[in-house]
Each structure stands twice: as structure tokens, then as C-alpha cells.
Amino acid sequence: MFQLLVLAQLLSARIGAGIAVTAAGELTAAGWTTAQRMRDAPRSRVVAALGRAGYRRYDERTATQLHEMAALVLDRYGGDLRRLAEAADGDVDRAIRLIQEVKGIGPTGAAVFLREVQAVWPWVRPYLDDRARAGARCIGLPDDPDELAGLVEPGDLARFAAGLVRISRIPAAQVPLDGIPGVVS
């Protein structure tokens, strides 16, 4: 879950999603997969890893934010983000606020985290944010989170939401409607 929080932070910057995902891969490849390892990582090496991924414009600031995030996760949650879930006590809005206490993570980053974490935190379901619902509208699916959630098995909702987000990023003229079950073109 810590790696997901890292990705949420990287995606929160005004930088291409592909670069953010590549940067997350660089950090993982370097072994900084836990809050402890990230906090202990030499800042210069984190900056270099971000730079290799093309995450140059925000590399210095992001390296600092990643270090601060790791320290917060260690100090507040003992390095275990399941404790964030406990602190949220089943309240998705509270979880959003707690996630946004991480410097550098705003509404977009919190949405990324919750969209994905609903695969392991069932109490978050259905979490289909504005971006996922926009993707649904692009292909003629309902806009209502409960209706969308009813289209897939609960365990598949995170993947479904991620697919809808990818669809929302395709220019409208390029969205293929043929062959998508349930969509009338």
C-alpha cells in the first residue's frame, strides 16, 4: 500500500501520468518500497531516480515530499497504512482527508489511492471518482457509482475504475464503441 501512496503522490504533480508511473517503477527498482526504506533513502539518489524517469521539473520537491510522506507514515501509522484505514473508521470522506494530510497529495492523488485501494479495502467500495465516471459517460455507461459498481464483481471494481479512467483520457473522437459490451454506438 505504501507503493500505491507513492504513486498517488507522483500522479499529483502536474506531470504526465506515464512519467509518474515510470518514476514509481524507478523508485521500486531501487528498493524504496516501504516507508522505512524511503525515509532512509539518500535524497540525491531519489532525485536521480526521478530524473531517470523524466520526472525532472519536480524532482527536488518530490524527493523532499516522498521523504516527508515516509516519515508521516512511520510516525502516525507505524509504517502500516492499514492503520490509516482504522483511523478512517469506515468513513471514505475521512480517508480522503487523512490521505491529503500527506504533503503533495491533493484531491487527485487521494482519488487515485482510493480507486486502487478499494481492491483490498472493501469498505471504500464503490469508489468511482469524477475521472472514472467521465470515462463511463464516454462509452455510454451510467454515471452513478452504485450502478457502475453493479456492472462488475466487487473484486473487479478497482480494475474497472482504472479502465474507465484510461478511457476518459482518450480523445472523444478516438473512443472505440464497437465491441464494448452494453454500449450501443
mmCIF file with all atom_site columns, C-alpha atoms in Angstrom:
data_model
loop_
_atom_site.group_PDB
_atom_site.id
_atom_site.type_symbol
_atom_site.label_atom_id
_atom_site.label_alt_id
_atom_site.label_comp_id
_atom_site.label_asym_id
_atom_site.label_entity_id
_atom_site.label_seq_id
_atom_site.pdbx_PDB_ins_code
_atom_site.Cartn_x
_atom_site.Cartn_y
_atom_site.Cartn_z
_atom_site.occupancy
_atom_site.B_iso_or_equiv
_atom_site.pdbx_formal_charge
_atom_site.auth_seq_id
_atom_site.auth_comp_id
_atom_site.auth_asym_id
_atom_site.auth_atom_id
_atom_site.pdbx_PDB_model_num
ATOM 1   C CA . MET A 1 1   ? 0.000   0.000  0.000   1.00 0.00 ? 1   MET A CA 1
ATOM 2   C CA . PHE A 1 2   ? 2.920   2.313  0.558   1.00 0.00 ? 2   PHE A CA 1
ATOM 3   C CA . GLN A 1 3   ? 3.891   1.957  -3.105  1.00 0.00 ? 3   GLN A CA 1
ATOM 4   C CA . LEU A 1 4   ? 0.353   2.946  -4.053  1.00 0.00 ? 4   LEU A CA 1
ATOM 5   C CA . LEU A 1 5   ? 0.651   6.040  -1.861  1.00 0.00 ? 5   LEU A CA 1
ATOM 6   C CA . VAL A 1 6   ? 3.943   6.871  -3.606  1.00 0.00 ? 6   VAL A CA 1
ATOM 7   C CA . LEU A 1 7   ? 2.233   6.542  -6.981  1.00 0.00 ? 7   LEU A CA 1
ATOM 8   C CA . ALA A 1 8   ? -0.639  8.745  -5.792  1.00 0.00 ? 8   ALA A CA 1
ATOM 9   C CA . GLN A 1 9   ? 1.864   11.411 -4.812  1.00 0.00 ? 9   GLN A CA 1
ATOM 10  C CA . LEU A 1 10  ? 3.744   11.180 -8.102  1.00 0.00 ? 10  LEU A CA 1
ATOM 11  C CA . LEU A 1 11  ? 0.494   11.450 -10.056 1.00 0.00 ? 11  LEU A CA 1
ATOM 12  C CA . SER A 1 12  ? -0.499  14.513 -8.029  1.00 0.00 ? 12  SER A CA 1
ATOM 13  C CA . ALA A 1 13  ? 2.125   16.695 -9.682  1.00 0.00 ? 13  ALA A CA 1
ATOM 14  C CA . ARG A 1 14  ? 1.451   18.471 -12.963 1.00 0.00 ? 14  ARG A CA 1
ATOM 15  C CA . ILE A 1 15  ? 3.354   15.908 -14.939 1.00 0.00 ? 15  ILE A CA 1
ATOM 16  C CA . GLY A 1 16  ? 2.351   13.241 -17.432 1.00 0.00 ? 16  GLY A CA 1
ATOM 17  C CA . ALA A 1 17  ? 0.853   10.079 -15.991 1.00 0.00 ? 17  ALA A CA 1
ATOM 18  C CA . GLY A 1 18  ? 3.310   7.944  -17.977 1.00 0.00 ? 18  GLY A CA 1
ATOM 19  C CA . ILE A 1 19  ? 6.262   9.755  -16.439 1.00 0.00 ? 19  ILE A CA 1
ATOM 20  C CA . ALA A 1 20  ? 4.772   9.384  -12.947 1.00 0.00 ? 20  ALA A CA 1
ATOM 21  C CA . VAL A 1 21  ? 4.274   5.644  -13.449 1.00 0.00 ? 21  VAL A CA 1
ATOM 22  C CA . THR A 1 22  ? 7.818   5.292  -14.788 1.00 0.00 ? 22  THR A CA 1
ATOM 23  C CA . ALA A 1 23  ? 9.110   7.219  -11.775 1.00 0.00 ? 23  ALA A CA 1
ATOM 24  C CA . ALA A 1 24  ? 7.228   4.887  -9.434  1.00 0.00 ? 24  ALA A CA 1
ATOM 25  C CA . GLY A 1 25  ? 8.915   1.979  -11.212 1.00 0.00 ? 25  GLY A CA 1
ATOM 26  C CA . GLU A 1 26  ? 12.331  3.554  -10.725 1.00 0.00 ? 26  GLU A CA 1
ATOM 27  C CA . LEU A 1 27  ? 11.698  4.006  -7.003  1.00 0.00 ? 27  LEU A CA 1
ATOM 28  C CA . THR A 1 28  ? 10.508  0.416  -6.699  1.00 0.00 ? 28  THR A CA 1
ATOM 29  C CA . ALA A 1 29  ? 13.512  -0.891 -8.651  1.00 0.00 ? 29  ALA A CA 1
ATOM 30  C CA . ALA A 1 30  ? 15.760  0.991  -6.232  1.00 0.00 ? 30  ALA A CA 1
ATOM 31  C CA . GLY A 1 31  ? 14.146  -0.940 -3.377  1.00 0.00 ? 31  GLY A CA 1
ATOM 32  C CA . TRP A 1 32  ? 12.331  2.001  -1.767  1.00 0.00 ? 32  TRP A CA 1
ATOM 33  C CA . THR A 1 33  ? 9.128   0.041  -1.323  1.00 0.00 ? 33  THR A CA 1
ATOM 34  C CA . THR A 1 34  ? 8.386   0.744  2.331   1.00 0.00 ? 34  THR A CA 1
ATOM 35  C CA . ALA A 1 35  ? 8.112   3.895  4.380   1.00 0.00 ? 35  ALA A CA 1
ATOM 36  C CA . GLN A 1 36  ? 11.284  2.952  6.286   1.00 0.00 ? 36  GLN A CA 1
ATOM 37  C CA . ARG A 1 37  ? 13.308  2.379  3.128   1.00 0.00 ? 37  ARG A CA 1
ATOM 38  C CA . MET A 1 38  ? 12.029  5.583  1.531   1.00 0.00 ? 38  MET A CA 1
ATOM 39  C CA . ARG A 1 39  ? 12.815  7.641  4.614   1.00 0.00 ? 39  ARG A CA 1
ATOM 40  C CA . ASP A 1 40  ? 16.313  6.159  4.754   1.00 0.00 ? 40  ASP A CA 1
ATOM 41  C CA . ALA A 1 41  ? 16.986  6.601  1.023   1.00 0.00 ? 41  ALA A CA 1
ATOM 42  C CA . PRO A 1 42  ? 19.635  9.193  0.228   1.00 0.00 ? 42  PRO A CA 1
ATOM 43  C CA . ARG A 1 43  ? 17.856  12.238 -1.160  1.00 0.00 ? 43  ARG A CA 1
ATOM 44  C CA . SER A 1 44  ? 20.335  12.594 -4.019  1.00 0.00 ? 44  SER A CA 1
ATOM 45  C CA . ARG A 1 45  ? 19.603  9.029  -5.143  1.00 0.00 ? 45  ARG A CA 1
ATOM 46  C CA . VAL A 1 46  ? 15.834  9.641  -5.022  1.00 0.00 ? 46  VAL A CA 1
ATOM 47  C CA . VAL A 1 47  ? 16.299  12.781 -7.137  1.00 0.00 ? 47  VAL A CA 1
ATOM 48  C CA . ALA A 1 48  ? 18.423  10.788 -9.588  1.00 0.00 ? 48  ALA A CA 1
ATOM 49  C CA . ALA A 1 49  ? 15.802  8.021  -9.841  1.00 0.00 ? 49  ALA A CA 1
ATOM 50  C CA . LEU A 1 50  ? 13.082  10.577 -10.508 1.00 0.00 ? 50  LEU A CA 1
ATOM 51  C CA . GLY A 1 51  ? 15.284  12.233 -13.116 1.00 0.00 ? 51  GLY A CA 1
ATOM 52  C CA . ARG A 1 52  ? 15.918  8.927  -14.923 1.00 0.00 ? 52  ARG A CA 1
ATOM 53  C CA . ALA A 1 53  ? 12.161  8.580  -15.273 1.00 0.00 ? 53  ALA A CA 1
ATOM 54  C CA . GLY A 1 54  ? 11.898  12.029 -16.836 1.00 0.00 ? 54  GLY A CA 1
ATOM 55  C CA . TYR A 1 55  ? 10.386  13.480 -13.654 1.00 0.00 ? 55  TYR A CA 1
ATOM 56  C CA . ARG A 1 56  ? 12.752  16.433 -13.821 1.00 0.00 ? 56  ARG A CA 1
ATOM 57  C CA . ARG A 1 57  ? 10.700  19.551 -13.293 1.00 0.00 ? 57  ARG A CA 1
ATOM 58  C CA . TYR A 1 58  ? 9.535   18.440 -9.844  1.00 0.00 ? 58  TYR A CA 1
ATOM 59  C CA . ASP A 1 59  ? 12.315  16.052 -8.827  1.00 0.00 ? 59  ASP A CA 1
ATOM 60  C CA . GLU A 1 60  ? 13.802  18.086 -5.962  1.00 0.00 ? 60  GLU A CA 1
ATOM 61  C CA . ARG A 1 61  ? 10.457  18.999 -4.428  1.00 0.00 ? 61  ARG A CA 1
ATOM 62  C CA . THR A 1 62  ? 9.067   15.495 -4.903  1.00 0.00 ? 62  THR A CA 1
ATOM 63  C CA . ALA A 1 63  ? 12.117  13.873 -3.305  1.00 0.00 ? 63  ALA A CA 1
ATOM 64  C CA . THR A 1 64  ? 11.522  16.054 -0.250  1.00 0.00 ? 64  THR A CA 1
ATOM 65  C CA . GLN A 1 65  ? 7.801   15.233 -0.236  1.00 0.00 ? 65  GLN A CA 1
ATOM 66  C CA . LEU A 1 66  ? 8.482   11.498 -0.528  1.00 0.00 ? 66  LEU A CA 1
ATOM 67  C CA . HIS A 1 67  ? 10.809  11.688 2.459   1.00 0.00 ? 67  HIS A CA 1
ATOM 68  C CA . GLU A 1 68  ? 8.211   13.652 4.445   1.00 0.00 ? 68  GLU A CA 1
ATOM 69  C CA . MET A 1 69  ? 5.488   11.209 3.411   1.00 0.00 ? 69  MET A CA 1
ATOM 70  C CA . ALA A 1 70  ? 7.565   8.268  4.597   1.00 0.00 ? 70  ALA A CA 1
ATOM 71  C CA . ALA A 1 71  ? 8.196   9.997  7.922   1.00 0.00 ? 71  ALA A CA 1
ATOM 72  C CA . LEU A 1 72  ? 4.472   10.723 8.350   1.00 0.00 ? 72  LEU A CA 1
ATOM 73  C CA . VAL A 1 73  ? 3.528   7.110  7.570   1.00 0.00 ? 73  VAL A CA 1
ATOM 74  C CA . LEU A 1 74  ? 6.120   5.867  10.054  1.00 0.00 ? 74  LEU A CA 1
ATOM 75  C CA . ASP A 1 75  ? 5.275   8.357  12.790  1.00 0.00 ? 75  ASP A CA 1
ATOM 76  C CA . ARG A 1 76  ? 1.486   8.300  12.525  1.00 0.00 ? 76  ARG A CA 1
ATOM 77  C CA . TYR A 1 77  ? 0.789   4.768  11.294  1.00 0.00 ? 77  TYR A CA 1
ATOM 78  C CA . GLY A 1 78  ? 3.857   2.824  12.392  1.00 0.00 ? 78  GLY A CA 1
ATOM 79  C CA . GLY A 1 79  ? 4.695   2.263  8.721   1.00 0.00 ? 79  GLY A CA 1
ATOM 80  C CA . ASP A 1 80  ? 1.446   0.348  8.181   1.00 0.00 ? 80  ASP A CA 1
ATOM 81  C CA . LEU A 1 81  ? -1.222  2.055  6.081   1.00 0.00 ? 81  LEU A CA 1
ATOM 82  C CA . ARG A 1 82  ? -3.833  -0.372 7.380   1.00 0.00 ? 82  ARG A CA 1
ATOM 83  C CA . ARG A 1 83  ? -3.748  1.889  10.416  1.00 0.00 ? 83  ARG A CA 1
ATOM 84  C CA . LEU A 1 84  ? -4.906  4.740  8.175   1.00 0.00 ? 84  LEU A CA 1
ATOM 85  C CA . ALA A 1 85  ? -7.925  2.576  7.352   1.00 0.00 ? 85  ALA A CA 1
ATOM 86  C CA . GLU A 1 86  ? -8.503  2.071  11.074  1.00 0.00 ? 86  GLU A CA 1
ATOM 87  C CA . ALA A 1 87  ? -8.229  5.822  11.665  1.00 0.00 ? 87  ALA A CA 1
ATOM 88  C CA . ALA A 1 88  ? -10.784 6.433  8.894   1.00 0.00 ? 88  ALA A CA 1
ATOM 89  C CA . ASP A 1 89  ? -13.141 4.011  10.664  1.00 0.00 ? 89  ASP A CA 1
ATOM 90  C CA . GLY A 1 90  ? -15.046 3.112  7.505   1.00 0.00 ? 90  GLY A CA 1
ATOM 91  C CA . ASP A 1 91  ? -15.596 6.743  6.503   1.00 0.00 ? 91  ASP A CA 1
ATOM 92  C CA . VAL A 1 92  ? -14.385 7.389  2.941   1.00 0.00 ? 92  VAL A CA 1
ATOM 93  C CA . ASP A 1 93  ? -14.505 11.181 3.393   1.00 0.00 ? 93  ASP A CA 1
ATOM 94  C CA . ARG A 1 94  ? -12.291 10.861 6.476   1.00 0.00 ? 94  ARG A CA 1
ATOM 95  C CA . ALA A 1 95  ? -9.905  8.642  4.492   1.00 0.00 ? 95  ALA A CA 1
ATOM 96  C CA . ILE A 1 96  ? -9.725  11.335 1.821   1.00 0.00 ? 96  ILE A CA 1
ATOM 97  C CA . ARG A 1 97  ? -8.794  13.916 4.450   1.00 0.00 ? 97  ARG A CA 1
ATOM 98  C CA . LEU A 1 98  ? -6.175  11.636 6.021   1.00 0.00 ? 98  LEU A CA 1
ATOM 99  C CA . ILE A 1 99  ? -4.569  10.880 2.660   1.00 0.00 ? 99  ILE A CA 1
ATOM 100 C CA . GLN A 1 100 ? -4.468  14.579 1.838   1.00 0.00 ? 100 GLN A CA 1
ATOM 101 C CA . GLU A 1 101 ? -2.526  15.242 5.019   1.00 0.00 ? 101 GLU A CA 1
ATOM 102 C CA . VAL A 1 102 ? 0.439   13.909 3.061   1.00 0.00 ? 102 VAL A CA 1
ATOM 103 C CA . LYS A 1 103 ? 2.170   16.973 1.659   1.00 0.00 ? 103 LYS A CA 1
ATOM 104 C CA . GLY A 1 104 ? 1.840   16.971 -2.119  1.00 0.00 ? 104 GLY A CA 1
ATOM 105 C CA . ILE A 1 105 ? -1.282  14.825 -2.282  1.00 0.00 ? 105 ILE A CA 1
ATOM 106 C CA . GLY A 1 106 ? -4.477  16.651 -3.112  1.00 0.00 ? 106 GLY A CA 1
ATOM 107 C CA . PRO A 1 107 ? -7.865  15.513 -4.356  1.00 0.00 ? 107 PRO A CA 1
ATOM 108 C CA . THR A 1 108 ? -6.428  13.851 -7.476  1.00 0.00 ? 108 THR A CA 1
ATOM 109 C CA . GLY A 1 109 ? -3.880  11.825 -5.530  1.00 0.00 ? 109 GLY A CA 1
ATOM 110 C CA . ALA A 1 110 ? -6.453  10.829 -2.917  1.00 0.00 ? 110 ALA A CA 1
ATOM 111 C CA . ALA A 1 111 ? -8.780  9.685  -5.709  1.00 0.00 ? 111 ALA A CA 1
ATOM 112 C CA . VAL A 1 112 ? -6.004  7.599  -7.279  1.00 0.00 ? 112 VAL A CA 1
ATOM 113 C CA . PHE A 1 113 ? -5.242  5.957  -3.950  1.00 0.00 ? 113 PHE A CA 1
ATOM 114 C CA . LEU A 1 114 ? -8.868  5.190  -3.091  1.00 0.00 ? 114 LEU A CA 1
ATOM 115 C CA . ARG A 1 115 ? -9.737  3.985  -6.589  1.00 0.00 ? 115 ARG A CA 1
ATOM 116 C CA . GLU A 1 116 ? -6.996  1.381  -6.340  1.00 0.00 ? 116 GLU A CA 1
ATOM 117 C CA . VAL A 1 117 ? -7.149  0.515  -2.646  1.00 0.00 ? 117 VAL A CA 1
ATOM 118 C CA . GLN A 1 118 ? -10.808 -0.481 -2.863  1.00 0.00 ? 118 GLN A CA 1
ATOM 119 C CA . ALA A 1 119 ? -9.465  -3.806 -4.139  1.00 0.00 ? 119 ALA A CA 1
ATOM 120 C CA . VAL A 1 120 ? -8.181  -4.534 -0.619  1.00 0.00 ? 120 VAL A CA 1
ATOM 121 C CA . TRP A 1 121 ? -10.345 -2.209 1.492   1.00 0.00 ? 121 TRP A CA 1
ATOM 122 C CA . PRO A 1 122 ? -13.923 -3.292 0.660   1.00 0.00 ? 122 PRO A CA 1
ATOM 123 C CA . TRP A 1 123 ? -15.346 -0.530 2.871   1.00 0.00 ? 123 TRP A CA 1
ATOM 124 C CA . VAL A 1 124 ? -14.189 2.016  0.262   1.00 0.00 ? 124 VAL A CA 1
ATOM 125 C CA . ARG A 1 125 ? -16.414 0.462  -2.454  1.00 0.00 ? 125 ARG A CA 1
ATOM 126 C CA . PRO A 1 126 ? -17.812 1.717  -4.647  1.00 0.00 ? 126 PRO A CA 1
ATOM 127 C CA . TYR A 1 127 ? -15.214 4.421  -5.230  1.00 0.00 ? 127 TYR A CA 1
ATOM 128 C CA . LEU A 1 128 ? -15.685 5.835  -8.713  1.00 0.00 ? 128 LEU A CA 1
ATOM 129 C CA . ASP A 1 129 ? -14.425 9.404  -8.769  1.00 0.00 ? 129 ASP A CA 1
ATOM 130 C CA . ASP A 1 130 ? -15.156 12.103 -11.339 1.00 0.00 ? 130 ASP A CA 1
ATOM 131 C CA . ARG A 1 131 ? -12.468 10.827 -13.737 1.00 0.00 ? 131 ARG A CA 1
ATOM 132 C CA . ALA A 1 132 ? -13.789 7.242  -13.715 1.00 0.00 ? 132 ALA A CA 1
ATOM 133 C CA . ARG A 1 133 ? -17.367 8.441  -14.142 1.00 0.00 ? 133 ARG A CA 1
ATOM 134 C CA . ALA A 1 134 ? -16.272 10.642 -17.066 1.00 0.00 ? 134 ALA A CA 1
ATOM 135 C CA . GLY A 1 135 ? -14.852 7.536  -18.728 1.00 0.00 ? 135 GLY A CA 1
ATOM 136 C CA . ALA A 1 136 ? -18.132 5.749  -18.170 1.00 0.00 ? 136 ALA A CA 1
ATOM 137 C CA . ARG A 1 137 ? -20.031 8.600  -19.811 1.00 0.00 ? 137 ARG A CA 1
ATOM 138 C CA . CYS A 1 138 ? -17.658 8.477  -22.808 1.00 0.00 ? 138 CYS A CA 1
ATOM 139 C CA . ILE A 1 139 ? -18.823 4.965  -23.617 1.00 0.00 ? 139 ILE A CA 1
ATOM 140 C CA . GLY A 1 140 ? -22.466 5.335  -22.693 1.00 0.00 ? 140 GLY A CA 1
ATOM 141 C CA . LEU A 1 141 ? -22.387 3.727  -19.265 1.00 0.00 ? 141 LEU A CA 1
ATOM 142 C CA . PRO A 1 142 ? -24.302 5.138  -16.297 1.00 0.00 ? 142 PRO A CA 1
ATOM 143 C CA . ASP A 1 143 ? -22.787 7.948  -14.245 1.00 0.00 ? 143 ASP A CA 1
ATOM 144 C CA . ASP A 1 144 ? -23.976 6.686  -10.856 1.00 0.00 ? 144 ASP A CA 1
ATOM 145 C CA . PRO A 1 145 ? -21.275 4.906  -8.801  1.00 0.00 ? 145 PRO A CA 1
ATOM 146 C CA . ASP A 1 146 ? -23.681 2.274  -7.478  1.00 0.00 ? 146 ASP A CA 1
ATOM 147 C CA . GLU A 1 147 ? -24.976 1.486  -10.971 1.00 0.00 ? 147 GLU A CA 1
ATOM 148 C CA . LEU A 1 148 ? -21.429 1.260  -12.331 1.00 0.00 ? 148 LEU A CA 1
ATOM 149 C CA . ALA A 1 149 ? -20.369 -0.970 -9.446  1.00 0.00 ? 149 ALA A CA 1
ATOM 150 C CA . GLY A 1 150 ? -23.246 -3.284 -10.264 1.00 0.00 ? 150 GLY A CA 1
ATOM 151 C CA . LEU A 1 151 ? -21.748 -3.962 -13.696 1.00 0.00 ? 151 LEU A CA 1
ATOM 152 C CA . VAL A 1 152 ? -18.771 -5.905 -12.288 1.00 0.00 ? 152 VAL A CA 1
ATOM 153 C CA . GLU A 1 153 ? -17.954 -8.246 -9.448  1.00 0.00 ? 153 GLU A CA 1
ATOM 154 C CA . PRO A 1 154 ? -16.893 -6.333 -6.306  1.00 0.00 ? 154 PRO A CA 1
ATOM 155 C CA . GLY A 1 155 ? -13.338 -7.656 -6.531  1.00 0.00 ? 155 GLY A CA 1
ATOM 156 C CA . ASP A 1 156 ? -13.040 -6.294 -10.074 1.00 0.00 ? 156 ASP A CA 1
ATOM 157 C CA . LEU A 1 157 ? -14.204 -2.762 -9.274  1.00 0.00 ? 157 LEU A CA 1
ATOM 158 C CA . ALA A 1 158 ? -10.713 -1.256 -8.884  1.00 0.00 ? 158 ALA A CA 1
ATOM 159 C CA . ARG A 1 159 ? -9.633  -2.609 -12.281 1.00 0.00 ? 159 ARG A CA 1
ATOM 160 C CA . PHE A 1 160 ? -12.903 -1.461 -13.828 1.00 0.00 ? 160 PHE A CA 1
ATOM 161 C CA . ALA A 1 161 ? -12.426 2.036  -12.392 1.00 0.00 ? 161 ALA A CA 1
ATOM 162 C CA . ALA A 1 162 ? -8.840  2.133  -13.703 1.00 0.00 ? 162 ALA A CA 1
ATOM 163 C CA . GLY A 1 163 ? -10.087 1.142  -17.162 1.00 0.00 ? 163 GLY A CA 1
ATOM 164 C CA . LEU A 1 164 ? -12.701 3.883  -17.071 1.00 0.00 ? 164 LEU A CA 1
ATOM 165 C CA . VAL A 1 165 ? -10.007 6.402  -16.174 1.00 0.00 ? 165 VAL A CA 1
ATOM 166 C CA . ARG A 1 166 ? -7.933  5.277  -19.160 1.00 0.00 ? 166 ARG A CA 1
ATOM 167 C CA . ILE A 1 167 ? -10.985 5.686  -21.388 1.00 0.00 ? 167 ILE A CA 1
ATOM 168 C CA . SER A 1 168 ? -11.550 9.204  -20.036 1.00 0.00 ? 168 SER A CA 1
ATOM 169 C CA . ARG A 1 169 ? -8.069  10.161 -21.228 1.00 0.00 ? 169 ARG A CA 1
ATOM 170 C CA . ILE A 1 170 ? -8.705  9.114  -24.840 1.00 0.00 ? 170 ILE A CA 1
ATOM 171 C CA . PRO A 1 171 ? -9.764  11.990 -27.090 1.00 0.00 ? 171 PRO A CA 1
ATOM 172 C CA . ALA A 1 172 ? -13.520 11.634 -27.682 1.00 0.00 ? 172 ALA A CA 1
ATOM 173 C CA . ALA A 1 173 ? -13.191 11.084 -31.426 1.00 0.00 ? 173 ALA A CA 1
ATOM 174 C CA . GLN A 1 174 ? -10.945 8.079  -30.774 1.00 0.00 ? 174 GLN A CA 1
ATOM 175 C CA . VAL A 1 175 ? -13.106 6.202  -28.246 1.00 0.00 ? 175 VAL A CA 1
ATOM 176 C CA . PRO A 1 176 ? -13.975 2.871  -29.901 1.00 0.00 ? 176 PRO A CA 1
ATOM 177 C CA . LEU A 1 177 ? -17.578 1.990  -29.161 1.00 0.00 ? 177 LEU A CA 1
ATOM 178 C CA . ASP A 1 178 ? -17.785 -1.138 -31.310 1.00 0.00 ? 178 ASP A CA 1
ATOM 179 C CA . GLY A 1 179 ? -17.260 -4.306 -29.390 1.00 0.00 ? 179 GLY A CA 1
ATOM 180 C CA . ILE A 1 180 ? -17.751 -2.860 -25.906 1.00 0.00 ? 180 ILE A CA 1
ATOM 181 C CA . PRO A 1 181 ? -20.440 -4.959 -24.202 1.00 0.00 ? 181 PRO A CA 1
ATOM 182 C CA . GLY A 1 182 ? -23.506 -2.960 -23.240 1.00 0.00 ? 182 GLY A CA 1
ATOM 183 C CA . VAL A 1 183 ? -22.603 0.046  -25.373 1.00 0.00 ? 183 VAL A CA 1
ATOM 184 C CA . VAL A 1 184 ? -24.764 0.958  -28.312 1.00 0.00 ? 184 VAL A CA 1
ATOM 185 C CA . SER A 1 185 ? -22.933 3.002  -30.913 1.00 0.00 ? 185 SER A CA 1
#
